[in-house]
Amino acid sequence: MDSYTDKYLRRMKRPSRIICGVAAMMADKFNWSCLWTRLVWALVILMNPGMGLLIYFVLALVLPKWETNF
């Protein structure tokens, strides 16, 4: 059981993209932990799926453009 937990935590800490990579981009941009950023996003989406996914995909469109402008 411990190996599954370790494997999950290693995957969540990797900056490679999961879905559209918004959490990884946010963690990189603001120098946050990729693991905690992804866990917060998962919690937001579980608490309010419609609004969480809407914000997530809007950020997926805005963050790459935000990086090129600054």
XYZ file of N, CA and C in Angstrom:
210
model
N 0.821 -1.195 0.000
C 0.000 0.000 0.000
C 0.863 1.256 0.000
N 1.981 1.194 0.699
C 2.861 2.349 0.786
C 3.449 2.708 -0.576
N 3.723 1.713 -1.399
C 4.289 1.992 -2.718
C 3.300 2.737 -3.613
N 2.003 2.467 -3.477
C 1.002 3.195 -4.254
C 0.959 4.658 -3.833
N 1.058 4.911 -2.542
C 1.059 6.279 -2.038
C 2.293 7.021 -2.518
N 3.442 6.380 -2.448
C 4.676 7.010 -2.915
C 4.614 7.311 -4.406
N 4.082 6.375 -5.176
C 3.967 6.568 -6.618
C 3.021 7.728 -6.939
N 1.913 7.820 -6.198
C 0.943 8.900 -6.398
C 1.579 10.255 -6.061
N 2.270 10.327 -4.934
C 2.895 11.588 -4.538
C 3.983 12.003 -5.516
N 4.765 11.058 -6.013
C 5.786 11.387 -7.015
C 5.149 11.939 -8.281
N 4.036 11.352 -8.687
C 3.363 11.825 -9.902
C 2.786 13.223 -9.704
N 2.218 13.490 -8.541
C 1.633 14.800 -8.278
C 2.703 15.886 -8.140
N 3.905 15.522 -7.730
C 4.982 16.500 -7.576
C 5.677 16.826 -8.890
N 5.573 15.927 -9.870
C 6.230 16.172 -11.167
C 5.593 17.364 -11.854
N 6.391 18.233 -12.448
C 5.813 19.381 -13.143
C 5.252 19.057 -14.523
N 5.343 17.788 -14.943
C 4.777 17.444 -16.252
C 3.265 17.624 -16.213
N 2.699 17.804 -17.349
C 1.283 18.184 -17.431
C 0.326 17.039 -17.121
N -0.678 17.354 -16.334
C -1.826 16.487 -16.114
C -3.010 17.293 -16.634
N -3.812 16.716 -17.505
C -4.913 17.367 -18.209
C -4.346 18.527 -19.015
N -4.586 19.776 -18.646
C -4.049 20.880 -19.443
C -2.934 21.619 -18.736
N -2.493 21.164 -17.591
C -1.304 21.700 -16.951
C -1.455 23.029 -16.239
N -2.664 23.460 -15.934
C -2.862 24.750 -15.285
C -2.202 24.775 -13.914
N -2.373 23.739 -13.139
C -1.777 23.708 -11.802
C -0.264 23.760 -11.892
N 0.319 23.058 -12.839
C 1.780 23.085 -13.009
C 2.245 24.464 -13.448
N 1.498 25.111 -14.347
C 1.863 26.456 -14.785
C 1.771 27.450 -13.638
N 0.705 27.348 -12.829
C 0.551 28.249 -11.688
C 1.657 28.033 -10.673
N 1.980 26.795 -10.394
C 3.037 26.495 -9.435
C 4.370 27.050 -9.919
N 4.635 26.926 -11.203
C 5.885 27.440 -11.755
C 5.915 28.966 -11.745
N 4.820 29.581 -12.140
C 4.765 31.036 -12.236
C 4.922 31.706 -10.880
N 4.266 31.170 -9.858
C 4.294 31.792 -8.535
C 5.262 31.103 -7.577
N 6.061 30.153 -8.090
C 7.055 29.430 -7.303
C 6.406 28.691 -6.123
N 5.291 28.018 -6.398
C 4.583 27.231 -5.402
C 4.927 25.760 -5.592
N 4.559 24.949 -4.624
C 4.720 23.505 -4.725
C 3.691 22.954 -5.709
N 4.150 22.162 -6.651
C 3.252 21.575 -7.643
C 2.250 20.636 -6.977
N 2.709 19.890 -5.987
C 1.835 18.961 -5.270
C 0.679 19.696 -4.601
N 0.980 20.746 -3.835
C -0.075 21.447 -3.103
C -0.998 22.216 -4.039
N -0.457 22.752 -5.106
C -1.304 23.454 -6.078
C -2.298 22.487 -6.705
N -1.840 21.297 -7.065
C -2.741 20.298 -7.650
C -3.768 19.805 -6.636
N -3.352 19.643 -5.382
C -4.306 19.203 -4.362
C -5.381 20.259 -4.109
N -4.998 21.532 -4.097
C -5.992 22.601 -3.921
C -6.958 22.621 -5.092
N -6.441 22.477 -6.321
C -7.329 22.434 -7.490
C -8.285 21.245 -7.418
N -7.780 20.105 -6.994
C -8.649 18.929 -6.875
C -9.747 19.182 -5.845
N -9.405 19.809 -4.741
C -10.393 20.126 -3.711
C -11.435 21.114 -4.231
N -10.982 22.146 -4.940
C -11.912 23.131 -5.509
C -12.877 22.461 -6.477
N -12.356 21.594 -7.325
C -13.206 20.929 -8.317
C -14.176 19.958 -7.646
N -13.749 19.285 -6.588
C -14.654 18.385 -5.872
C -15.742 19.145 -5.118
N -15.413 20.308 -4.570
C -16.389 21.089 -3.809
C -17.439 21.739 -4.714
N -17.014 22.264 -5.855
C -17.931 22.913 -6.785
C -17.448 22.615 -8.208
N -17.848 21.470 -8.756
C -17.294 21.024 -10.047
C -17.504 22.000 -11.198
N -18.673 22.569 -11.310
C -18.941 23.458 -12.445
C -18.075 24.697 -12.423
N -18.066 25.389 -11.302
C -17.283 26.615 -11.187
C -15.784 26.314 -11.206
N -15.379 25.250 -10.538
C -13.961 24.885 -10.510
C -13.421 24.578 -11.892
N -14.170 23.807 -12.666
C -13.722 23.475 -14.020
C -13.752 24.686 -14.946
N -14.744 25.549 -14.760
C -14.801 26.771 -15.561
C -13.574 27.643 -15.300
N -13.246 27.862 -14.045
C -12.063 28.656 -13.695
C -10.799 27.974 -14.202
N -10.725 26.663 -14.049
C -9.548 25.907 -14.479
C -9.297 26.084 -15.975
N -10.328 25.953 -16.786
C -10.134 26.053 -18.229
C -9.956 27.491 -18.698
N -10.538 28.458 -17.985
C -10.265 29.860 -18.311
C -8.798 30.168 -18.043
N -8.288 29.693 -16.910
C -6.866 29.886 -16.619
C -5.986 29.155 -17.624
N -6.450 28.031 -18.137
C -5.687 27.302 -19.160
C -5.535 28.152 -20.418
N -6.520 28.984 -20.691
C -6.437 29.865 -21.855
C -5.650 31.140 -21.559
N -5.746 31.647 -20.331
C -5.147 32.933 -19.985
C -3.676 32.826 -19.590
N -3.304 31.804 -18.819
C -1.934 31.721 -18.304
C -0.859 31.691 -19.386
N -1.002 30.934 -20.466
C 0.055 30.976 -21.493
C 0.203 32.369 -22.121
N -0.894 33.087 -22.301
C -0.819 34.427 -22.859
C -0.235 35.397 -21.828
N -0.518 35.154 -20.557
C -0.005 35.986 -19.482
C 1.521 35.867 -19.413
N 2.052 34.669 -19.631
C 3.495 34.444 -19.590
C 4.206 35.152 -20.734
N 3.588 35.189 -21.903
C 4.249 35.811 -23.053
C 4.225 37.333 -22.963
N 3.247 37.913 -22.258
C 3.144 39.361 -22.167
C 4.056 39.949 -21.109
N 4.527 39.151 -20.169
C 5.368 39.692 -19.086
C 6.775 39.265 -19.204
